[in-house]
N, CA, C and O atoms as a DFTB+ gen file, in Angstrom:
752 C
 N C O
     1  1      13.403      29.666      -9.686
     2  2      13.073      28.362     -10.233
     3  2      12.645      27.673     -10.172
     4  3      11.988      27.351      -9.182
     5  1      12.810      26.790     -11.590
     6  2      11.408      26.358     -12.349
     7  2      11.921      24.832     -12.526
     8  3      12.855      24.493     -13.252
     9  1      10.962      23.791     -11.548
    10  2      11.571      22.602     -11.741
    11  2      12.037      21.745     -13.223
    12  3      11.333      21.776     -14.232
    13  1      13.139      21.112     -13.149
    14  2      12.775      20.944     -14.974
    15  2      12.613      19.163     -15.093
    16  3      13.439      18.267     -14.917
    17  1      11.688      19.149     -15.336
    18  2      11.064      16.797     -15.954
    19  2      11.918      16.443     -16.675
    20  3      12.461      17.213     -17.467
    21  1      12.198      15.297     -16.564
    22  2      13.177      14.566     -16.717
    23  2      13.056      12.845     -16.681
    24  3      12.025      12.555     -16.073
    25  1      13.464      12.165     -16.939
    26  2      13.346      11.294     -17.174
    27  2      14.616      10.186     -16.749
    28  3      14.672       8.961     -16.647
    29  1      15.564      11.279     -16.569
    30  2      16.841      10.117     -15.519
    31  2      16.828      10.319     -14.303
    32  3      16.490      11.207     -13.520
    33  1      17.527       8.721     -14.285
    34  2      17.286       8.526     -13.044
    35  2      18.346       8.348     -12.139
    36  3      18.258       8.258     -10.914
    37  1      19.577       8.293     -12.990
    38  2      20.900       8.830     -12.783
    39  2      20.660      10.599     -12.313
    40  3      20.216      10.646     -11.166
    41  1      20.863      12.079     -12.966
    42  2      20.490      12.672     -12.519
    43  2      19.461      13.073     -11.127
    44  3      19.783      13.967     -10.344
    45  1      18.524      12.472     -11.013
    46  2      18.052      11.964     -10.211
    47  2      18.355      11.841      -8.423
    48  3      18.100      12.342      -7.328
    49  1      19.152      10.681      -9.190
    50  2      19.506      10.192      -8.359
    51  2      21.006      11.034      -7.384
    52  3      21.255      11.045      -6.178
    53  1      21.673      11.594      -8.470
    54  2      23.249      12.501      -8.283
    55  2      22.636      13.185      -7.024
    56  3      23.109      12.954      -5.911
    57  1      21.030      14.468      -7.300
    58  2      20.662      15.250      -6.519
    59  2      20.071      14.955      -5.133
    60  3      20.278      15.732      -4.201
    61  1      19.346      13.858      -4.991
    62  2      19.455      13.114      -3.703
    63  2      20.409      12.560      -3.101
    64  3      20.094      12.291      -1.942
    65  1      21.862      12.148      -3.481
    66  2      23.241      12.198      -3.162
    67  2      23.593      13.103      -2.450
    68  3      24.034      12.865      -1.326
    69  1      23.457      14.662      -3.050
    70  2      23.608      16.049      -2.636
    71  2      22.916      16.374      -1.860
    72  3      23.099      17.451      -1.293
    73  1      21.941      15.621      -1.572
    74  2      21.171      16.533      -0.091
    75  2      19.848      17.074      -1.042
    76  3      18.863      17.250      -0.325
    77  1      19.565      17.414      -2.662
    78  2      18.333      17.696      -2.844
    79  2      16.982      17.426      -2.347
    80  3      17.192      16.818      -1.297
    81  1      15.599      17.540      -2.515
    82  2      14.736      16.877      -3.361
    83  2      14.439      16.594      -4.555
    84  3      14.886      17.217      -5.518
    85  1      13.731      15.722      -4.624
    86  2      13.005      15.576      -6.064
    87  2      11.768      14.742      -6.223
    88  3      11.577      13.576      -5.879
    89  1      10.936      15.630      -6.845
    90  2       9.690      14.705      -6.946
    91  2       9.718      13.156      -7.772
    92  3       9.687      13.205      -9.002
    93  1       9.775      11.813      -7.110
    94  2       9.930      10.998      -7.669
    95  2       8.216      10.181      -8.479
    96  3       7.524      10.698      -7.602
    97  1       7.365       9.563      -9.182
    98  2       6.930       8.521      -9.708
    99  2       6.681       7.563      -8.495
   100  3       7.602       7.425      -7.691
   101  1       5.201       6.720      -8.254
   102  2       5.360       6.266      -7.979
   103  2       3.447       5.330      -8.543
   104  3       2.491       5.902      -9.067
   105  1       3.567       3.750      -8.125
   106  2       1.936       3.665      -8.831
   107  2       1.193       4.645      -7.788
   108  3       0.075       4.887      -8.243
   109  1       1.296       4.968      -7.178
   110  2       0.188       5.628      -6.590
   111  2      -0.655       7.046      -6.699
   112  3      -1.799       7.385      -7.001
   113  1       0.413       7.592      -6.331
   114  2       1.149       9.295      -6.373
   115  2       2.246       9.685      -6.722
   116  3       3.151       8.862      -6.585
   117  1       2.534      10.756      -7.173
   118  2       4.000      11.948      -6.918
   119  2       3.995      11.027      -5.536
   120  3       3.113      10.437      -4.912
   121  1       6.276      11.308      -5.281
   122  2       6.590      11.365      -4.238
   123  2       7.434      12.512      -3.783
   124  3       8.461      12.100      -4.323
   125  1       7.775      13.517      -3.269
   126  2       8.671      14.546      -2.881
   127  2       9.671      13.398      -1.958
   128  3       9.332      12.773      -0.953
   129  1      11.247      13.367      -2.813
   130  2      11.980      12.547      -2.537
   131  2      13.254      12.835      -1.986
   132  3      14.174      13.225      -2.705
   133  1      13.470      12.547       0.160
   134  2      14.791      12.932       0.415
   135  2      15.631      11.958       0.465
   136  3      15.116      10.873       0.198
   137  1      16.963      11.929       0.758
   138  2      17.378      10.592       1.373
   139  2      17.309      10.412       2.540
   140  3      18.111      10.858       3.361
   141  1      16.215       9.646       2.810
   142  2      15.626       9.198       4.077
   143  2      16.789       9.244       5.658
   144  3      16.326       9.339       6.794
   145  1      18.507       9.140       5.311
   146  2      19.003       8.861       6.513
   147  2      19.470      10.422       6.556
   148  3      20.125      10.819       7.520
   149  1      19.177      11.149       5.669
   150  2      19.785      13.179       5.540
   151  2      18.967      14.088       6.277
   152  3      18.265      14.907       5.684
   153  1      19.004      14.001       7.707
   154  2      17.927      15.252       8.182
   155  2      17.938      16.392       7.137
   156  3      16.892      16.773       6.612
   157  1      19.089      16.901       6.860
   158  2      18.742      18.294       6.548
   159  2      17.964      18.298       5.152
   160  3      17.355      19.152       4.508
   161  1      18.240      17.066       5.001
   162  2      17.256      16.612       3.507
   163  2      15.726      16.639       3.581
   164  3      14.765      17.055       2.935
   165  1      16.085      15.801       5.013
   166  2      14.276      15.416       5.178
   167  2      13.077      16.884       5.745
   168  3      11.848      16.965       5.762
   169  1      14.082      17.767       6.108
   170  2      13.701      18.670       7.098
   171  2      13.353      19.382       5.122
   172  3      12.133      19.517       5.033
   173  1      13.712      19.596       4.414
   174  2      13.635      20.495       2.953
   175  2      11.898      19.644       2.806
   176  3      10.827      20.195       3.062
   177  1      12.011      18.794       2.524
   178  2      10.854      17.434       2.267
   179  2       9.454      18.772       2.942
   180  3       8.739      19.494       2.248
   181  1       9.503      18.666       4.483
   182  2       8.689      19.853       4.961
   183  2       8.566      20.975       4.670
   184  3       7.422      21.307       4.361
   185  1       9.661      22.055       4.633
   186  2       9.644      22.754       4.532
   187  2       9.200      23.083       2.909
   188  3       8.553      24.130       2.932
   189  1       9.280      22.721       1.935
   190  2       9.002      23.050      -0.129
   191  2       7.570      22.810       0.845
   192  3       7.006      23.841       1.210
   193  1       6.809      21.108       1.391
   194  2       5.425      20.975       1.687
   195  2       4.728      21.945       2.495
   196  3       3.524      21.927       2.753
   197  1       5.476      22.690       2.828
   198  2       5.006      23.183       3.662
   199  2       4.006      22.340       5.383
   200  3       3.070      22.913       5.943
   201  1       4.553      21.039       5.802
   202  2       3.947      20.036       6.346
   203  2       4.210      20.921       7.801
   204  3       5.057      21.795       7.987
   205  1       2.880      20.227       9.052
   206  2       3.749      20.380       9.328
   207  2       4.749      19.061      10.737
   208  3       4.227      17.957      10.887
   209  1       5.599      19.274      11.274
   210  2       6.430      18.347      11.418
   211  2       6.009      17.099      12.568
   212  3       6.750      16.169      12.886
   213  1       4.693      17.339      13.059
   214  2       4.398      16.776      13.817
   215  2       3.193      14.916      13.083
   216  3       2.527      13.993      13.553
   217  1       3.961      15.786      10.918
   218  2       2.867      14.199      10.783
   219  2       3.729      13.793       9.837
   220  3       3.648      14.281       8.709
   221  1       4.564      12.959      10.105
   222  2       5.850      11.487       9.797
   223  2       5.627      11.099       8.713
   224  3       4.516      10.586       8.577
   225  1       6.330      11.144       7.756
   226  2       6.997      10.884       6.933
   227  2       6.868       9.561       6.137
   228  3       6.483       8.847       7.064
   229  1       6.934       8.557       4.825
   230  2       6.737       7.546       4.710
   231  2       7.497       7.291       4.373
   232  3       7.905       8.257       3.729
   233  1       8.764       5.835       4.243
   234  2       9.981       5.750       3.638
   235  2       9.777       4.416       2.979
   236  3       9.179       3.408       3.356
   237  1      10.447       4.701       1.883
   238  2      10.067       3.954       0.310
   239  2      11.519       3.228       0.292
   240  3      12.578       3.795       0.561
   241  1      11.403       2.192       0.012
   242  2      12.777       1.027       0.128
   243  2      12.741      -0.173      -1.447
   244  3      11.859      -1.027      -1.550
   245  1      13.567      -0.038      -2.246
   246  2      13.695      -0.760      -2.666
   247  2      14.033      -2.262      -3.190
   248  3      14.217      -2.695      -4.328
   249  1      14.045      -3.077      -1.521
   250  2      14.445      -4.532      -1.449
   251  2      14.533      -4.777       0.263
   252  3      14.594      -3.941       1.165
   253  1      14.519      -5.780       0.297
   254  2      14.929      -6.421       2.033
   255  2      15.802      -5.886       2.841
   256  3      15.801      -5.671       4.053
   257  1      16.793      -5.639       1.719
   258  2      18.503      -4.675       2.724
   259  2      17.975      -3.508       2.506
   260  3      18.648      -2.782       3.237
   261  1      17.111      -2.763       1.911
   262  2      16.920      -1.585       2.331
   263  2      16.288      -1.385       3.518
   264  3      16.460      -0.444       4.293
   265  1      15.503      -2.370       3.636
   266  2      14.683      -2.329       5.037
   267  2      14.948      -2.418       6.253
   268  3      14.320      -2.014       7.232
   269  1      16.396      -3.244       6.121
   270  2      16.450      -3.987       7.962
   271  2      18.029      -2.422       7.980
   272  3      19.080      -2.604       8.594
   273  1      17.724      -1.083       7.170
   274  2      18.410      -0.241       7.492
   275  2      17.428       1.078       8.300
   276  3      17.653       2.146       8.870
   277  1      16.180       0.190       7.911
   278  2      15.656       1.128       8.147
   279  2      14.684       0.764       9.720
   280  3      14.769       1.391      10.776
   281  1      13.834      -0.384       9.436
   282  2      13.416      -1.286      10.153
   283  2      14.385      -2.256      11.413
   284  3      15.476      -2.638      10.989
   285  1      14.022      -2.677      12.978
   286  2      14.900      -3.155      13.570
   287  2      13.959      -4.673      13.431
   288  3      14.509      -5.587      14.045
   289  1      12.800      -5.029      12.811
   290  2      12.928      -6.048      12.655
   291  2      11.100      -6.082      12.798
   292  3      10.530      -5.341      13.599
   293  1      10.506      -6.839      12.091
   294  2       8.874      -7.474      11.647
   295  2       8.469      -8.310      11.811
   296  3       9.041      -9.115      11.077
   297  1       7.532      -8.919      12.526
   298  2       6.793     -10.506      12.881
   299  2       6.146     -11.139      11.570
   300  3       5.837     -10.550      10.534
   301  1       6.037     -12.295      11.837
   302  2       5.930     -13.127      10.384
   303  2       4.749     -12.626       9.500
   304  3       4.605     -12.907       8.310
   305  1       3.658     -11.592      10.492
   306  2       2.612     -11.181       9.511
   307  2       2.958     -10.311       8.722
   308  3       2.782     -10.544       7.527
   309  1       3.407      -9.358       9.026
   310  2       4.648      -8.088       8.006
   311  2       5.313      -8.985       7.050
   312  3       5.874      -8.292       6.200
   313  1       5.503     -10.386       6.812
   314  2       6.443     -10.312       6.374
   315  2       5.401     -11.153       5.061
   316  3       5.590     -11.085       3.847
   317  1       4.560     -11.738       5.614
   318  2       3.388     -12.651       4.453
   319  2       2.927     -11.339       4.103
   320  3       2.640     -11.237       2.911
   321  1       2.722      -9.971       5.021
   322  2       1.561      -9.055       3.912
   323  2       2.986      -8.381       2.930
   324  3       2.583      -7.629       2.042
   325  1       4.253      -8.514       2.964
   326  2       4.967      -7.852       2.108
   327  2       4.945      -8.292       1.329
   328  3       4.836      -7.639       0.291
   329  1       5.077     -10.402       1.280
   330  2       5.215     -11.939       0.323
   331  2       3.981     -11.320      -0.945
   332  3       4.106     -11.320      -2.169
   333  1       2.945     -10.885      -0.190
   334  2       2.039     -10.775      -0.641
   335  2       1.792      -9.436      -1.695
   336  3       1.410      -9.508      -2.863
   337  1       1.932      -8.921      -1.373
   338  2       1.563      -7.046      -1.777
   339  2       2.737      -6.130      -1.980
   340  3       2.606      -4.908      -1.924
   341  1       4.266      -6.923      -2.295
   342  2       5.311      -5.547      -2.216
   343  2       5.791      -6.815      -3.245
   344  3       5.805      -8.046      -3.232
   345  1       6.299      -5.336      -4.433
   346  2       6.050      -4.372      -4.725
   347  2       4.669      -3.617      -4.395
   348  3       3.967      -4.578      -4.078
   349  1       4.021      -2.710      -4.300
   350  2       2.512      -2.396      -4.297
   351  2       2.243      -1.551      -3.140
   352  3       2.863      -1.419      -2.084
   353  1       1.336      -1.089      -3.512
   354  2       0.287       0.744      -2.631
   355  2       0.463      -0.123      -1.159
   356  3      -0.646      -0.306      -0.658
   357  1       1.291      -0.551      -0.556
   358  2       0.947      -1.144       1.272
   359  2       2.019      -0.290       1.804
   360  3       3.142      -0.203       1.308
   361  1       1.566       0.384       2.931
   362  2       2.380       0.915       3.512
   363  2       2.795       0.156       5.403
   364  3       1.793      -0.076       6.079
   365  1       3.548      -0.011       5.761
   366  2       3.510      -1.265       7.097
   367  2       4.121      -0.139       8.175
   368  3       5.047       0.552       7.752
   369  1       3.862      -0.016       8.935
   370  2       3.910       0.889       9.839
   371  2       5.008      -0.471      11.258
   372  3       4.413      -1.303      11.944
   373  1       5.909      -0.351      11.276
   374  2       7.249      -0.999      11.847
   375  2       7.826      -0.492      12.565
   376  3       8.168       0.674      12.366
   377  1       8.148      -1.125      13.627
   378  2       9.498      -0.349      14.693
   379  2      10.829      -0.125      14.327
   380  3      11.594      -1.083      14.218
   381  1      11.395       1.623      14.018
   382  2      12.196       1.639      13.668
   383  2      13.890       1.953      13.914
   384  3      14.293       1.864      15.073
   385  1      14.625       2.225      13.103
   386  2      16.132       1.727      13.609
   387  2      16.307       3.290      14.578
   388  3      15.553       4.235      14.813
   389  1      17.719       2.933      14.950
   390  2      17.493       4.463      15.362
   391  2      18.254       5.139      14.527
   392  3      18.107       6.326      14.818
   393  1      18.984       5.030      13.651
   394  2      19.751       5.921      12.171
   395  2      18.410       6.033      11.693
   396  3      18.609       5.489      10.607
   397  1      17.469       6.257      11.678
   398  2      16.511       6.804      11.067
   399  2      16.044       8.368      11.925
   400  3      15.876       8.269      13.141
   401  1      15.885       9.500      11.393
   402  2      15.673      10.338      12.148
   403  2      14.237      10.428      13.262
   404  3      13.651       9.361      13.445
   405  1      13.909      11.192      13.699
   406  2      12.831      11.417      14.823
   407  2      12.265      12.282      13.714
   408  3      11.120      11.961      13.396
   409  1      12.793      13.310      13.042
   410  2      12.549      14.443      12.510
   411  2      11.497      13.261      11.022
   412  3      10.326      13.599      10.851
   413  1      11.898      12.352      10.370
   414  2      10.818      11.432       9.784
   415  2       9.904      10.636      10.325
   416  3       8.883      10.161       9.828
   417  1      10.377      10.529      11.424
   418  2       8.851       9.521      12.445
   419  2       8.443      10.040      13.524
   420  3       8.112       9.566      14.611
   421  1       8.532      11.588      12.903
   422  2       7.840      12.980      14.214
   423  2       8.017      12.387      15.112
   424  3       6.951      11.888      15.472
   425  1       9.027      12.057      15.905
   426  2       9.695      11.528      17.375
   427  2       9.078       9.471      17.617
   428  3       9.387       8.549      18.372
   429  1       8.069       9.685      16.403
   430  2       7.939       8.069      17.241
   431  2       9.333       7.257      16.993
   432  3      10.288       7.468      16.245
   433  1       8.959       5.977      18.186
   434  2       9.461       4.962      17.406
   435  2       9.234       4.119      16.543
   436  3      10.170       3.351      16.323
   437  1       8.099       3.945      15.823
   438  2       7.765       3.598      14.714
   439  2       7.988       4.350      13.340
   440  3       8.180       5.566      13.348
   441  1       7.954       3.393      11.775
   442  2       8.366       3.802      10.714
   443  2       7.177       3.108       9.859
   444  3       6.573       2.086      10.184
   445  1       7.016       3.730       8.933
   446  2       6.425       3.833       7.732
   447  2       7.007       3.057       6.642
   448  3       8.215       3.272       6.542
   449  1       6.695       2.493       6.067
   450  2       7.725       1.953       5.193
   451  2       6.289       0.715       4.353
   452  3       5.379      -0.014       4.748
   453  1       6.986       1.202       2.881
   454  2       6.741       0.650       1.447
   455  2       7.680       0.161      -0.350
   456  3       8.591       0.289      -1.168
   457  1       7.497       0.073      -0.281
   458  2       8.195      -1.239      -1.545
   459  2       7.452      -0.701      -2.648
   460  3       6.719      -1.442      -3.302
   461  1       7.626       1.085      -3.041
   462  2       6.633       1.218      -4.529
   463  2       6.907      -0.836      -6.188
   464  3       7.614      -1.722      -6.669
   465  1       6.083      -0.394      -6.136
   466  2       6.064      -1.184      -7.669
   467  2       6.941      -0.449      -9.080
   468  3       7.433      -1.073     -10.020
   469  1       6.944       1.186      -8.848
   470  2       6.794       2.143      -9.911
   471  2       7.948       1.816     -10.499
   472  3       8.848       2.380      -9.877
   473  1       8.459       1.059     -11.568
   474  2       9.505       0.686     -12.273
   475  2      10.548       1.121     -12.524
   476  3      11.512       0.432     -12.859
   477  1      10.545       3.005     -12.345
   478  2      11.466       4.208     -12.041
   479  2      11.751       4.760     -10.806
   480  3      12.502       5.721     -10.640
   481  1      11.290       4.294     -10.130
   482  2      11.915       4.135      -8.691
   483  2      11.582       3.381      -8.774
   484  3      10.477       3.537      -9.294
   485  1      11.841       2.001      -8.531
   486  2      12.480       0.979      -7.763
   487  2      14.099       0.634      -8.790
   488  3      15.060      -0.128      -8.683
   489  1      13.630       1.741      -9.786
   490  2      15.472       1.468     -10.255
   491  2      16.304       2.703      -9.533
   492  3      17.429       2.517      -9.070
   493  1      15.479       4.274      -9.474
   494  2      15.626       5.099      -8.633
   495  2      16.435       4.397      -7.301
   496  3      17.630       4.617      -7.104
   497  1      15.625       3.534      -6.431
   498  2      15.777       3.093      -5.221
   499  2      17.207       1.912      -5.269
   500  3      18.090       1.752      -4.426
   501  1      17.033       1.340      -6.359
   502  2      19.078       0.291      -6.591
   503  2      19.964       1.511      -6.669
   504  3      20.962       1.616      -5.956
   505  1      19.569       2.501      -7.603
   506  2      20.612       2.764      -8.044
   507  2      21.371       4.196      -7.295
   508  3      22.457       4.606      -7.706
   509  1      20.646       4.847      -6.182
   510  2      20.862       5.310      -4.714
   511  2      21.525       5.042      -4.227
   512  3      22.656       5.402      -3.899
   513  1      20.266       3.599      -3.947
   514  2      21.280       2.663      -2.536
   515  2      21.017       2.931      -1.187
   516  3      21.509       2.264      -0.278
   517  1      19.993       4.218      -0.957
   518  2      19.319       4.558       0.648
   519  2      18.237       4.455      -0.260
   520  3      17.936       4.618      -1.443
   521  1      17.537       3.909       1.483
   522  2      16.082       4.577       1.326
   523  2      15.814       5.710       1.038
   524  3      16.789       6.457       0.946
   525  1      13.574       6.692       0.617
   526  2      13.790       7.792       0.656
   527  2      12.739       7.927       1.307
   528  3      11.969       6.979       1.462
   529  1      12.519       9.098       1.797
   530  2      11.130       9.758       2.429
   531  2      10.684      10.298       1.473
   532  3      11.205      11.103       0.701
   533  1       9.293       9.685       1.513
   534  2       8.575      10.492      -0.006
   535  2       6.855      10.818       0.515
   536  3       5.977      10.093       0.049
   537  1       6.676      11.358       0.984
   538  2       5.259      11.867       1.305
   539  2       5.078      12.345      -0.322
   540  3       6.104      12.470      -0.992
   541  1       3.846      12.588      -0.894
   542  2       3.373      12.988      -1.666
   543  2       3.479      14.809      -2.161
   544  3       3.214      15.931      -1.730
   545  1       4.046      14.129      -3.323
   546  2       4.261      15.695      -3.514
   547  2       3.407      16.915      -4.260
   548  3       3.114      16.729      -5.441
   549  1       3.131      17.752      -3.829
   550  2       2.196      18.526      -3.404
   551  2       1.842      19.529      -1.779
   552  3       1.514      18.902      -0.772
   553  1       1.952      20.890      -1.745
   554  2       1.434      21.241      -0.935
   555  2       0.564      20.309       0.231
   556  3      -0.318      19.462       0.090
   557  1       1.217      20.856       1.402
   558  2      -0.205      19.956       2.642
   559  2      -0.904      20.729       2.724
   560  3      -0.872      21.956       2.819
   561  1      -2.222      19.347       2.655
   562  2      -3.643      20.098       2.717
   563  2      -3.996      20.420       0.876
   564  3      -4.747      21.324       0.508
   565  1      -3.494      19.759       0.216
   566  2      -3.795      20.215      -1.599
   567  2      -3.755      18.482      -1.992
   568  3      -3.261      17.571      -1.328
   569  1      -4.519      18.421      -3.412
   570  2      -4.730      17.199      -3.580
   571  2      -3.296      16.548      -4.355
   572  3      -2.487      17.183      -5.032
   573  1      -3.277      15.348      -4.081
   574  2      -2.210      14.881      -4.393
   575  2      -1.741      14.458      -5.937
   576  3      -2.404      13.744      -6.689
   577  1      -0.799      14.894      -6.157
   578  2       0.022      15.043      -8.359
   579  2      -0.183      12.916      -8.382
   580  3      -0.002      11.858      -7.779
   581  1      -0.560      13.427      -9.304
   582  2      -0.636      12.151     -10.057
   583  2      -0.079      11.915     -11.840
   584  3      -0.340      11.009     -12.631
   585  1       0.897      13.342     -12.011
   586  2       1.578      13.609     -12.946
   587  2       2.479      14.467     -12.592
   588  3       2.340      15.282     -11.680
   589  1       3.495      14.331     -13.321
   590  2       4.755      15.283     -13.352
   591  2       4.541      16.823     -13.797
   592  3       5.273      17.716     -13.369
   593  1       3.463      17.056     -14.701
   594  2       3.037      18.304     -14.957
   595  2       2.414      18.607     -13.793
   596  3       3.021      19.595     -13.379
   597  1       1.136      18.200     -12.646
   598  2       0.692      18.432     -12.052
   599  2       1.347      18.479     -10.413
   600  3       0.615      18.640      -9.436
   601  1       3.008      18.289     -10.304
   602  2       4.077      18.845      -9.989
   603  2       4.416      19.567     -10.178
   604  3       5.007      20.152      -9.270
   605  1       4.372      20.004     -11.121
   606  2       5.695      21.453     -11.755
   607  2       4.116      22.231     -11.360
   608  3       4.314      23.432     -11.174
   609  1       3.186      21.995     -11.254
   610  2       2.204      23.321     -11.146
   611  2       2.116      23.778      -9.159
   612  3       1.821      24.740      -8.449
   613  1       2.550      22.467      -9.033
   614  2       1.986      23.104      -7.150
   615  2       3.193      23.258      -7.434
   616  3       3.279      24.351      -7.993
   617  1       4.877      22.443      -7.317
   618  2       6.057      22.934      -6.715
   619  2       6.839      23.020      -7.340
   620  3       7.968      22.685      -6.982
   621  1       6.491      23.671      -8.948
   622  2       8.151      23.290      -9.689
   623  2       9.157      24.598      -9.222
   624  3      10.310      24.674      -9.646
   625  1       8.468      25.794      -8.130
   626  2       9.411      26.786      -7.758
   627  2      10.060      26.506      -6.865
   628  3      10.939      27.088      -6.229
   629  1       9.502      25.359      -6.807
   630  2      10.363      25.091      -4.842
   631  2      11.044      23.816      -4.939
   632  3      11.321      23.261      -3.876
   633  1      11.383      23.222      -6.097
   634  2      12.522      22.044      -5.784
   635  2      13.328      21.636      -7.747
   636  3      12.671      22.069      -8.694
   637  1      14.380      21.012      -7.989
   638  2      15.007      21.152      -9.045
   639  2      14.854      20.555      -9.838
   640  3      15.255      20.730     -10.989
   641  1      14.015      19.394      -9.271
   642  2      14.188      18.226     -11.052
   643  2      12.640      17.133      -9.925
   644  3      12.393      16.861      -8.750
   645  1      12.088      16.909     -11.218
   646  2      10.608      16.307     -11.288
   647  2      11.164      14.944     -12.304
   648  3      11.551      15.190     -13.446
   649  1      11.160      13.258     -11.677
   650  2      11.302      12.257     -12.501
   651  2      10.200      11.992     -12.985
   652  3       9.277      11.332     -12.509
   653  1      10.322      12.670     -14.238
   654  2       8.783      11.257     -14.831
   655  2       8.764      10.479     -15.037
   656  3       9.817       9.912     -15.329
   657  1       7.813       9.955     -15.051
   658  2       6.846       8.573     -14.835
   659  2       6.130       8.179     -15.512
   660  3       5.969       6.959     -15.550
   661  1       5.403       9.013     -16.323
   662  2       4.772       9.307     -16.891
   663  2       3.003       9.296     -15.293
   664  3       2.955       9.568     -14.093
   665  1       2.088       8.877     -16.217
   666  2       0.279       9.137     -15.414
   667  2       0.699       7.972     -14.051
   668  3       1.274       6.888     -14.151
   669  1       0.299       8.500     -13.101
   670  2       0.096       7.148     -11.922
   671  2      -1.326       6.732     -12.416
   672  3      -2.368       7.275     -12.784
   673  1      -0.682       5.144     -12.179
   674  2      -1.474       4.472     -12.317
   675  2      -2.552       4.083     -10.979
   676  3      -3.365       3.355     -11.549
   677  1      -2.793       4.132     -10.185
   678  2      -4.430       3.972      -9.407
   679  2      -4.103       5.610      -8.482
   680  3      -5.312       5.815      -8.373
   681  1      -3.778       6.253      -8.118
   682  2      -4.181       7.536      -8.316
   683  2      -4.277       8.364      -6.691
   684  3      -4.132       9.578      -6.550
   685  1      -4.526       7.472      -5.668
   686  2      -5.114       7.680      -4.301
   687  2      -3.720       7.285      -3.736
   688  3      -3.004       6.553      -4.421
   689  1      -3.171       7.860      -2.169
   690  2      -2.303       7.396      -1.778
   691  2      -2.216       6.029      -1.136
   692  3      -3.341       5.762      -0.712
   693  1      -1.151       4.801      -0.816
   694  2      -1.590       3.769      -0.408
   695  2      -2.225       3.756       0.690
   696  3      -2.569       4.728       1.362
   697  1      -2.513       1.880       1.037
   698  2      -3.069       1.713       2.198
   699  2      -2.000       1.711       3.249
   700  3      -0.897       1.325       2.861
   701  1      -2.162       2.225       5.066
   702  2      -0.978       2.109       5.784
   703  2      -2.152       1.303       6.635
   704  3      -3.322       1.545       6.931
   705  1      -0.858      -0.204       6.965
   706  2      -1.249      -0.520       7.735
   707  2      -0.656      -0.341       9.303
   708  3       0.341       0.378       9.372
   709  1      -1.303      -1.085      10.962
   710  2      -0.249      -0.634      11.843
   711  2      -0.239      -1.718      12.790
   712  3      -1.181      -1.598      13.574
   713  1       0.610      -2.929      13.053
   714  2       0.229      -3.609      13.988
   715  2      -1.069      -2.989      15.070
   716  3      -1.243      -1.770      15.089
   717  1      -1.738      -3.678      15.738
   718  2      -2.292      -3.967      16.824
   719  2      -2.289      -4.533      18.041
   720  3      -1.619      -5.559      18.165
   721  1      -2.931      -4.075      19.062
   722  2      -2.335      -5.035      20.339
   723  2      -2.465      -6.334      20.722
   724  3      -1.775      -7.000      21.494
   725  1      -3.357      -6.592      20.139
   726  2      -4.052      -8.534      19.853
   727  2      -3.011      -8.948      18.679
   728  3      -2.757     -10.136      18.479
   729  1      -2.622      -8.263      18.173
   730  2      -1.284      -9.402      17.166
   731  2      -1.807      -9.064      15.765
   732  3      -1.138      -9.366      14.777
   733  1      -3.145      -8.359      15.646
   734  2      -3.833      -7.656      13.967
   735  2      -2.981      -7.067      13.371
   736  3      -1.752      -7.087      13.450
   737  1      -3.805      -6.428      12.641
   738  2      -2.985      -5.146      11.661
   739  2      -4.466      -4.346      11.731
   740  3      -5.522      -4.921      11.997
   741  1      -4.335      -2.874      11.433
   742  2      -5.509      -2.115      11.510
   743  2      -5.254      -0.664      10.771
   744  3      -4.399       0.161      11.094
   745  1      -6.041      -0.576       9.888
   746  2      -5.588       0.664       9.114
   747  2      -6.046       1.966       9.440
   748  3      -7.102       2.511       9.763
   749  1      -4.542       2.339       9.180
   750  2      -4.753       3.664       9.788
   751  2      -5.071       5.736       8.788
   752  3      -5.231       6.739       9.484
């Protein structure tokens, strides 16, 4: 099987609804997406990437309504960061809701979440209606892809579809911030 490369958001959404994994563009790098609430699909992400189960996934949300389905609550400081940097390349680590599989979080009681700025992925999140667990779309330990062709070269025989959104504008993964015991935020 060689992955089809295309720009059809509805086709990608249908595949995600049926439990498939799909490569998606973000402003940082291409991601390998699955329905964040489908543990079987999430497991596929780990298998396709050869990613160890101890390495949690980032969950992408399209709006605060999707965020509230993933996260129990967020402090005022997180709200201020979201207001300033979302949508964009900022990931926040926050307390997860029980509906989020431990597979996504590697057993942690927190989940890493971000709201991507790429218009194609924002449209995909709107069309699916659910958050996407989506680490970078490359085999574990390899350089993260910044074009659909890079994804095809690395994972093209393992996935059915690559949603092409053009080259990524940033080219490195998002910044990850987690709350500290003193009430501040630290880089992960």
